[in-house]
Amino acid sequence: MKLFNTKILGTGSFLPDKILTNDDIAKRVDTNHQWIVERTGIHTRRIADLSKDESPSGMAKLAALQAIEAANLTPNDIDFILVSATLPDMFFPNTACMLQHKLGITNACGALDINAACTGWLYALPMADAMIKTGVYKHILVVGSEMTSSFNNWDDRNTCILFGDGCGAVVLGRASENEDSQIYSTTLAADSTKKDHLMLQAGGACKRVTQEVLDKGENWVTMNGQEVFKSAVKTMASLSEKVIKDSGKTMEDVDWFIPHQANLRIIEAVGNRFGFPPEKVIINVDKYANTSSATIPIALDEAIREGKIKRGDNLLLAAFGAGLTAGAVFLKY
Ligand code: ACO
């Protein structure tokens, strides 16, 4: 069987215009700019506006159009869509189908949602890679689109400072014979013994949203921040080391590290743990906070458009999220 190498053909991103500062949040809950910056590195985040269709699928449309254009394709060239939206537009139809519709795709391509919380977009990459590699599909749109403001409890200072809205998209396709772009190695993991540390309990089949649920605030995200922090550092560092080793390369071969942007201290601790040079780490958590599964594709797109990341660079990606899920991908752009 002939195998193909997978290449990132194009990237795109979308961030809502509305900026929410730490001082804005401090007007509602007992916190302050200095505390938030010291503990998280976050200065601002973006907030989606549904009246402008900045829904998960609406933001995804704008990011996807950029990615498709960057890939020199048209929407109907896409033959499979994978979307990670931790809180989707609605439970069904899935957000990938909503996106297919908004992009005006008429080729009836498959459209699937993936939920691994903040790790969702990274989980989608190895799946898309396998389908490209084996020739099943030619052009797969992989999107992380997140409206975290819809599950963020604006009265809980422990969590509301952390999240923001936004979307990142890539088009994956086949590298031609004379190119060396490829996904070297991937690893995905989940530690369900820690499932209770990060949850959005209500809204699914087990707990519908009733007045009682609303009164108890079970429709908002809950988190054991310190446990998530410790686990994030440990797993992102160890899975990063694993994908580098599996590829037969070394840390010196990594040109850029794009970690999940949840907290600057987590990013720094991961880098310190495996001795990675800070100047090679892509960071934008200060501007956008944690956009869940959208953080890595947004950071990737920005760094490419700024000219930081160039064709041929080796990129290390690592993420973690509720579950607790985690993963790492090592690739040549
Ligand atoms: N402003 C001021 N004080 C605060 C705030 C705030 N916004 N939030 C908490 N505090 C207080 C606490 O009440 C506590 O006070 P106390 O000592 O009187 O009890 C004190 O600050 C210290 O709280 P800690 O929780 O120990 O603070 P920590 O240094 O651990 O930072 C944080 C908290 C930022 C949440 C950190 O634990 C973290 O980033 N964890 C990881 C969270 C994360 O990444 N979540 C996303 C996961 S990805 C996904 O899938 C959604």
Short mmCIF file of C-alpha atoms and ligand atoms in Angstrom, two decimals:
data_model
loop_
_atom_site.label_atom_id
_atom_site.label_comp_id
_atom_site.label_asym_id
_atom_site.label_seq_id
_atom_site.Cartn_x
_atom_site.Cartn_y
_atom_site.Cartn_z
CA MET A 1 0.00 0.00 0.00
CA LYS A 2 1.34 3.39 -0.96
CA LEU A 3 1.63 5.79 1.98
CA PHE A 4 1.67 9.57 1.72
CA ASN A 5 3.29 12.15 3.98
CA THR A 6 0.91 14.60 5.64
CA LYS A 7 1.56 18.32 5.17
CA ILE A 8 -0.04 21.40 6.70
CA LEU A 9 -1.23 23.05 3.50
CA GLY A 10 -2.72 26.16 5.09
CA THR A 11 -3.68 27.74 8.41
CA GLY A 12 -6.19 30.35 9.59
CA SER A 13 -7.58 31.84 12.76
CA PHE A 14 -10.29 34.11 14.07
CA LEU A 15 -10.49 36.10 17.30
CA PRO A 16 -13.57 38.15 18.22
CA ASP A 17 -13.02 41.94 18.38
CA LYS A 18 -14.37 42.32 21.91
CA ILE A 19 -11.51 42.50 24.43
CA LEU A 20 -12.11 41.77 28.12
CA THR A 21 -9.32 43.04 30.39
CA ASN A 22 -8.38 41.86 33.87
CA ASP A 23 -9.64 45.20 35.19
CA ASP A 24 -13.02 44.50 33.56
CA ILE A 25 -13.22 41.16 35.42
CA ALA A 26 -12.14 42.84 38.69
CA LYS A 27 -15.28 44.97 38.50
CA ARG A 28 -17.35 41.79 38.97
CA VAL A 29 -15.32 39.45 41.18
CA ASP A 30 -12.74 39.97 43.92
CA THR A 31 -9.51 39.85 41.90
CA ASN A 32 -6.99 42.24 40.38
CA HIS A 33 -4.76 42.63 37.32
CA GLN A 34 -1.54 41.98 39.24
CA TRP A 35 -2.77 38.68 40.76
CA ILE A 36 -4.01 37.41 37.40
CA VAL A 37 -0.78 38.34 35.57
CA GLU A 38 1.46 36.86 38.29
CA ARG A 39 -0.46 33.57 38.51
CA THR A 40 -1.40 33.09 34.85
CA GLY A 41 0.40 35.56 32.56
CA ILE A 42 -3.00 36.54 31.13
CA HIS A 43 -3.66 40.24 30.38
CA THR A 44 -6.71 40.10 28.10
CA ARG A 45 -9.08 37.64 26.43
CA ARG A 46 -11.60 37.90 23.57
CA ILE A 47 -15.34 37.42 23.97
CA ALA A 48 -17.58 36.16 21.17
CA ASP A 49 -20.75 37.97 20.14
CA LEU A 50 -23.55 35.66 19.00
CA SER A 51 -25.36 38.58 17.34
CA LYS A 52 -22.41 38.59 14.87
CA ASP A 53 -22.52 34.78 14.58
CA GLU A 54 -19.32 34.34 16.57
CA SER A 55 -20.63 30.89 17.51
CA PRO A 56 -18.23 27.91 17.35
CA SER A 57 -19.30 27.22 13.74
CA GLY A 58 -19.43 30.94 12.85
CA MET A 59 -15.86 31.57 14.09
CA ALA A 60 -14.81 28.31 12.43
CA LYS A 61 -16.13 29.52 9.07
CA LEU A 62 -13.88 32.61 9.15
CA ALA A 63 -10.77 30.71 10.30
CA ALA A 64 -11.42 27.87 7.83
CA LEU A 65 -11.81 30.24 4.87
CA GLN A 66 -8.36 31.68 5.66
CA ALA A 67 -6.84 28.21 5.96
CA ILE A 68 -8.46 27.03 2.72
CA GLU A 69 -7.23 30.14 0.88
CA ALA A 70 -3.71 29.69 2.30
CA ALA A 71 -3.81 26.11 0.98
CA ASN A 72 -4.77 27.42 -2.50
CA LEU A 73 -7.99 25.44 -2.39
CA THR A 74 -11.71 26.18 -2.45
CA PRO A 75 -14.22 24.94 0.16
CA ASN A 76 -15.44 22.14 -2.13
CA ASP A 77 -11.90 20.70 -2.27
CA ILE A 78 -12.26 19.72 1.39
CA ASP A 79 -13.19 16.04 1.61
CA PHE A 80 -13.45 15.63 5.40
CA ILE A 81 -14.09 18.01 8.30
CA LEU A 82 -13.00 17.46 11.91
CA VAL A 83 -14.09 20.02 14.50
CA SER A 84 -13.18 20.26 18.15
CA ALA A 85 -15.63 22.49 20.02
CA THR A 86 -15.72 21.63 23.73
CA LEU A 87 -19.14 23.24 23.94
CA PRO A 88 -20.61 22.81 20.44
CA ASP A 89 -23.18 25.07 18.77
CA MET A 90 -25.76 22.49 19.89
CA PHE A 91 -25.68 18.74 20.57
CA PHE A 92 -26.91 17.85 17.11
CA PRO A 93 -26.42 18.50 14.26
CA ASN A 94 -22.74 18.56 15.14
CA THR A 95 -20.64 21.70 14.70
CA ALA A 96 -18.75 20.13 11.78
CA CYS A 97 -22.04 19.84 9.84
CA MET A 98 -22.94 23.43 10.75
CA LEU A 99 -19.52 24.45 9.43
CA GLN A 100 -19.94 22.48 6.20
CA HIS A 101 -23.17 24.40 5.65
CA LYS A 102 -21.65 27.81 6.47
CA LEU A 103 -18.72 27.17 4.12
CA GLY A 104 -21.17 26.37 1.32
CA ILE A 105 -19.61 22.94 0.76
CA THR A 106 -21.84 20.93 -1.57
CA ASN A 107 -19.71 17.79 -2.03
CA ALA A 108 -21.38 15.95 0.90
CA CYS A 109 -18.01 15.42 2.63
CA GLY A 110 -17.96 13.70 6.02
CA ALA A 111 -18.17 16.01 9.04
CA LEU A 112 -17.29 14.89 12.55
CA ASP A 113 -16.99 16.52 15.98
CA ILE A 114 -14.28 15.43 18.40
CA ASN A 115 -14.47 16.13 22.10
CA ALA A 116 -11.33 15.84 24.19
CA ALA A 117 -11.79 19.29 25.78
CA CYS A 118 -8.66 21.45 25.41
CA THR A 119 -6.80 18.54 23.78
CA GLY A 120 -9.50 18.11 21.10
CA TRP A 121 -7.74 19.76 18.17
CA LEU A 122 -4.53 17.91 18.95
CA TYR A 123 -6.46 14.62 19.19
CA ALA A 124 -7.87 15.31 15.72
CA LEU A 125 -4.44 15.69 14.12
CA PRO A 126 -3.28 12.03 14.34
CA MET A 127 -6.72 10.92 13.07
CA ALA A 128 -6.49 13.24 10.08
CA ASP A 129 -2.86 12.19 9.57
CA ALA A 130 -3.85 8.52 9.42
CA MET A 131 -6.55 9.24 6.83
CA ILE A 132 -4.24 11.37 4.66
CA LYS A 133 -1.33 8.92 4.98
CA THR A 134 -3.39 5.95 3.82
CA GLY A 135 -4.95 7.89 0.94
CA VAL A 136 -8.51 7.80 2.31
CA TYR A 137 -8.87 11.59 2.00
CA LYS A 138 -6.85 14.31 0.26
CA HIS A 139 -7.76 17.51 2.07
CA ILE A 140 -8.94 17.47 5.68
CA LEU A 141 -10.04 20.59 7.51
CA VAL A 142 -9.11 20.36 11.21
CA VAL A 143 -10.64 23.07 13.40
CA GLY A 144 -10.56 24.03 17.07
CA SER A 145 -13.35 26.53 17.73
CA GLU A 146 -14.28 27.52 21.23
CA MET A 147 -16.82 29.77 22.85
CA THR A 148 -15.60 29.23 26.40
CA SER A 149 -17.52 32.33 27.54
CA SER A 150 -20.66 30.19 27.34
CA PHE A 151 -19.49 27.77 30.08
CA ASN A 152 -17.39 30.21 32.07
CA ASN A 153 -18.87 31.21 35.43
CA TRP A 154 -18.32 34.97 35.56
CA ASP A 155 -18.96 34.92 39.32
CA ASP A 156 -16.19 32.38 40.08
CA ARG A 157 -12.80 34.08 40.33
CA ASN A 158 -11.02 30.71 40.35
CA THR A 159 -11.99 29.99 36.76
CA CYS A 160 -13.42 33.08 35.02
CA ILE A 161 -10.02 34.75 34.66
CA LEU A 162 -8.62 31.84 32.66
CA PHE A 163 -10.67 31.48 29.50
CA GLY A 164 -11.27 33.28 26.19
CA ASP A 165 -13.00 32.69 22.85
CA GLY A 166 -11.46 32.06 19.44
CA CYS A 167 -10.80 29.62 16.63
CA GLY A 168 -7.88 28.12 14.72
CA ALA A 169 -7.99 25.95 11.59
CA VAL A 170 -5.60 24.00 9.40
CA VAL A 171 -5.98 22.17 6.11
CA LEU A 172 -3.97 18.96 6.01
CA GLY A 173 -3.14 17.26 2.74
CA ARG A 174 -0.57 15.10 0.94
CA ALA A 175 3.01 16.31 0.65
CA SER A 176 4.32 15.82 -2.87
CA GLU A 177 7.17 13.37 -3.52
CA ASN A 178 9.85 16.08 -3.52
CA GLU A 179 8.74 17.64 -0.22
CA ASP A 180 9.76 16.55 3.27
CA SER A 181 6.83 18.04 5.23
CA GLN A 182 5.39 15.29 7.40
CA ILE A 183 4.00 14.33 10.79
CA TYR A 184 6.89 12.44 12.40
CA SER A 185 5.17 11.08 15.49
CA THR A 186 2.10 11.49 17.66
CA THR A 187 0.94 10.32 21.08
CA LEU A 188 -2.45 10.65 22.80
CA ALA A 189 -3.33 9.86 26.40
CA ALA A 190 -6.07 10.15 29.02
CA ASP A 191 -6.00 9.67 32.79
CA SER A 192 -9.62 9.21 33.82
CA THR A 193 -8.66 8.77 37.49
CA LYS A 194 -8.42 12.58 37.40
CA LYS A 195 -11.74 13.12 35.57
CA ASP A 196 -13.33 15.02 38.47
CA HIS A 197 -10.70 17.77 38.47
CA LEU A 198 -12.19 19.61 35.50
CA MET A 199 -15.86 19.29 34.62
CA LEU A 200 -18.93 20.77 33.03
CA GLN A 201 -21.53 18.53 34.62
CA ALA A 202 -24.87 19.67 33.31
CA GLY A 203 -26.37 19.84 29.85
CA GLY A 204 -25.71 16.24 28.77
CA ALA A 205 -27.96 13.18 29.02
CA CYS A 206 -27.24 12.53 32.71
CA LYS A 207 -28.07 15.99 33.95
CA ARG A 208 -30.38 18.16 31.90
CA VAL A 209 -30.39 21.88 32.70
CA THR A 210 -33.21 22.38 35.20
CA GLN A 211 -33.88 25.22 37.60
CA GLU A 212 -32.24 23.14 40.36
CA VAL A 213 -29.12 22.68 38.23
CA LEU A 214 -29.02 26.43 37.52
CA ASP A 215 -29.46 27.23 41.23
CA LYS A 216 -26.51 24.95 42.08
CA GLY A 217 -24.39 26.44 39.26
CA GLU A 218 -23.76 23.00 37.74
CA ASN A 219 -24.07 24.47 34.26
CA TRP A 220 -20.65 26.15 34.69
CA VAL A 221 -17.11 24.77 34.52
CA THR A 222 -15.65 23.56 37.82
CA MET A 223 -11.96 22.97 38.35
CA ASN A 224 -9.37 21.84 40.86
CA GLY A 225 -6.74 24.25 39.54
CA GLN A 226 -3.73 22.93 41.42
CA GLU A 227 -4.32 19.29 40.42
CA VAL A 228 -4.84 20.28 36.78
CA PHE A 229 -1.69 22.40 36.94
CA LYS A 230 0.50 19.56 38.29
CA SER A 231 -0.84 17.00 35.85
CA ALA A 232 -0.52 19.39 32.89
CA VAL A 233 3.15 20.03 33.54
CA LYS A 234 3.99 16.37 34.04
CA THR A 235 2.10 14.98 31.03
CA MET A 236 2.96 17.70 28.53
CA ALA A 237 6.65 17.34 29.36
CA SER A 238 6.71 13.52 29.25
CA LEU A 239 4.60 13.22 26.06
CA SER A 240 6.75 15.86 24.36
CA GLU A 241 9.88 13.89 25.19
CA LYS A 242 8.18 10.72 23.91
CA VAL A 243 7.26 12.08 20.45
CA ILE A 244 10.75 13.48 19.95
CA LYS A 245 12.28 10.12 20.92
CA ASP A 246 9.78 8.17 18.74
CA SER A 247 10.78 10.27 15.73
CA GLY A 248 14.44 9.33 16.19
CA LYS A 249 15.31 13.01 16.66
CA THR A 250 16.56 15.07 19.59
CA MET A 251 15.46 18.24 21.36
CA GLU A 252 18.01 20.20 19.31
CA ASP A 253 15.99 19.30 16.19
CA VAL A 254 12.92 21.17 17.50
CA ASP A 255 12.66 24.66 15.98
CA TRP A 256 9.48 25.74 17.79
CA PHE A 257 7.44 24.44 20.72
CA ILE A 258 3.73 25.36 20.66
CA PRO A 259 2.17 24.25 23.96
CA HIS A 260 -1.49 24.56 24.92
CA GLN A 261 -1.91 28.13 26.18
CA ALA A 262 -3.62 27.73 29.56
CA ASN A 263 -1.27 29.47 31.94
CA LEU A 264 2.19 31.03 31.39
CA ARG A 265 3.50 29.31 34.54
CA ILE A 266 2.46 25.90 33.15
CA ILE A 267 4.23 26.68 29.86
CA GLU A 268 7.40 27.78 31.66
CA ALA A 269 7.34 24.77 33.98
CA VAL A 270 7.00 22.35 31.03
CA GLY A 271 9.93 24.02 29.24
CA ASN A 272 12.07 23.91 32.40
CA ARG A 273 11.21 20.26 32.99
CA PHE A 274 12.70 19.09 29.73
CA GLY A 275 15.23 21.90 29.42
CA PHE A 276 13.70 23.59 26.37
CA PRO A 277 15.05 27.05 25.36
CA PRO A 278 12.37 29.69 26.21
CA GLU A 279 13.09 31.71 23.05
CA LYS A 280 11.77 28.79 20.96
CA VAL A 281 8.41 28.67 22.72
CA ILE A 282 5.41 30.31 21.01
CA ILE A 283 3.28 32.18 23.56
CA ASN A 284 0.08 34.20 23.15
CA VAL A 285 -1.76 33.32 26.38
CA ASP A 286 -1.17 36.92 27.49
CA LYS A 287 -3.48 38.21 24.72
CA TYR A 288 -6.11 35.49 24.31
CA ALA A 289 -6.06 33.45 27.58
CA ASN A 290 -7.11 29.80 27.31
CA THR A 291 -9.22 29.32 24.18
CA SER A 292 -9.39 25.59 24.98
CA SER A 293 -8.74 23.42 21.91
CA ALA A 294 -8.22 26.52 19.74
CA THR A 295 -5.02 27.71 21.46
CA ILE A 296 -2.51 25.69 19.43
CA PRO A 297 -3.98 26.28 15.93
CA ILE A 298 -4.36 30.01 16.72
CA ALA A 299 -0.74 30.24 17.93
CA LEU A 300 0.44 28.22 14.91
CA ASP A 301 -1.40 30.45 12.44
CA GLU A 302 -0.17 33.67 14.09
CA ALA A 303 3.45 32.50 14.14
CA ILE A 304 3.27 31.49 10.47
CA ARG A 305 1.69 34.79 9.42
CA GLU A 306 4.25 36.76 11.48
CA GLY A 307 7.00 34.90 9.59
CA LYS A 308 8.35 33.26 12.76
CA ILE A 309 7.56 29.72 11.67
CA LYS A 310 8.87 28.90 8.20
CA ARG A 311 8.46 25.96 5.81
CA GLY A 312 10.76 23.15 6.86
CA ASP A 313 10.71 24.05 10.58
CA ASN A 314 10.21 21.21 13.04
CA LEU A 315 7.27 21.92 15.35
CA LEU A 316 6.53 20.29 18.68
CA LEU A 317 2.89 20.62 19.83
CA ALA A 318 1.58 19.53 23.24
CA ALA A 319 -1.79 19.89 24.94
CA PHE A 320 -3.83 18.80 27.96
CA GLY A 321 -7.43 19.18 29.00
CA ALA A 322 -10.41 17.80 30.88
CA GLY A 323 -10.50 14.02 31.12
CA LEU A 324 -7.66 14.51 31.90
CA THR A 325 -6.63 14.15 28.27
CA ALA A 326 -3.20 14.99 26.89
CA GLY A 327 -1.20 14.59 23.72
CA ALA A 328 1.82 15.64 21.71
CA VAL A 329 2.61 15.84 18.00
CA PHE A 330 6.00 16.36 16.34
CA LEU A 331 5.97 17.45 12.70
CA LYS A 332 7.85 19.15 9.91
CA TYR A 333 5.86 22.16 8.67
N1 ACO B 1 -7.93 36.57 42.17
C1 ACO B 1 -7.43 36.67 43.42
N2 ACO B 1 -7.29 35.60 44.23
C2 ACO B 1 -7.64 34.39 43.73
C3 ACO B 1 -8.16 34.22 42.43
C4 ACO B 1 -8.29 35.38 41.65
N3 ACO B 1 -8.78 35.34 40.39
N4 ACO B 1 -8.40 32.94 42.23
C5 ACO B 1 -8.06 32.29 43.35
N5 ACO B 1 -7.60 33.17 44.26
C6 ACO B 1 -7.13 32.92 45.62
C7 ACO B 1 -7.61 31.61 46.16
O1 ACO B 1 -8.89 31.77 46.71
C8 ACO B 1 -6.56 31.30 47.19
O2 ACO B 1 -6.84 32.05 48.35
P1 ACO B 1 -6.62 31.41 49.81
O3 ACO B 1 -5.15 31.11 49.87
O4 ACO B 1 -7.08 32.49 50.72
O5 ACO B 1 -7.47 30.17 49.83
C9 ACO B 1 -5.27 31.87 46.59
O6 ACO B 1 -5.70 32.82 45.59
C10 ACO B 1 -4.39 30.84 45.95
O7 ACO B 1 -5.19 30.00 45.12
P2 ACO B 1 -4.56 28.81 44.33
O8 ACO B 1 -5.65 28.02 43.69
O9 ACO B 1 -3.59 28.10 45.20
O10 ACO B 1 -3.73 29.60 43.20
P3 ACO B 1 -2.78 28.98 42.12
O11 ACO B 1 -1.43 29.59 42.27
O12 ACO B 1 -2.87 27.48 42.08
O13 ACO B 1 -3.39 29.55 40.78
C11 ACO B 1 -4.75 28.85 38.94
C12 ACO B 1 -4.71 29.22 40.41
C13 ACO B 1 -4.31 30.07 38.14
C14 ACO B 1 -6.17 28.48 38.58
C15 ACO B 1 -3.78 27.67 38.65
O14 ACO B 1 -4.00 26.63 39.59
C16 ACO B 1 -3.94 27.10 37.27
O15 ACO B 1 -3.69 27.78 36.28
N6 ACO B 1 -4.31 25.80 37.15
C17 ACO B 1 -4.48 25.18 35.86
C18 ACO B 1 -5.83 25.54 35.33
C19 ACO B 1 -6.00 25.21 33.89
O16 ACO B 1 -5.08 25.26 33.12
N7 ACO B 1 -7.24 24.93 33.52
C20 ACO B 1 -7.58 24.71 32.16
C21 ACO B 1 -7.48 23.28 31.78
S1 ACO B 1 -7.70 23.00 30.13
C22 ACO B 1 -9.30 22.51 29.75
O17 ACO B 1 -9.51 21.42 29.25
C23 ACO B 1 -10.46 23.42 30.03
#
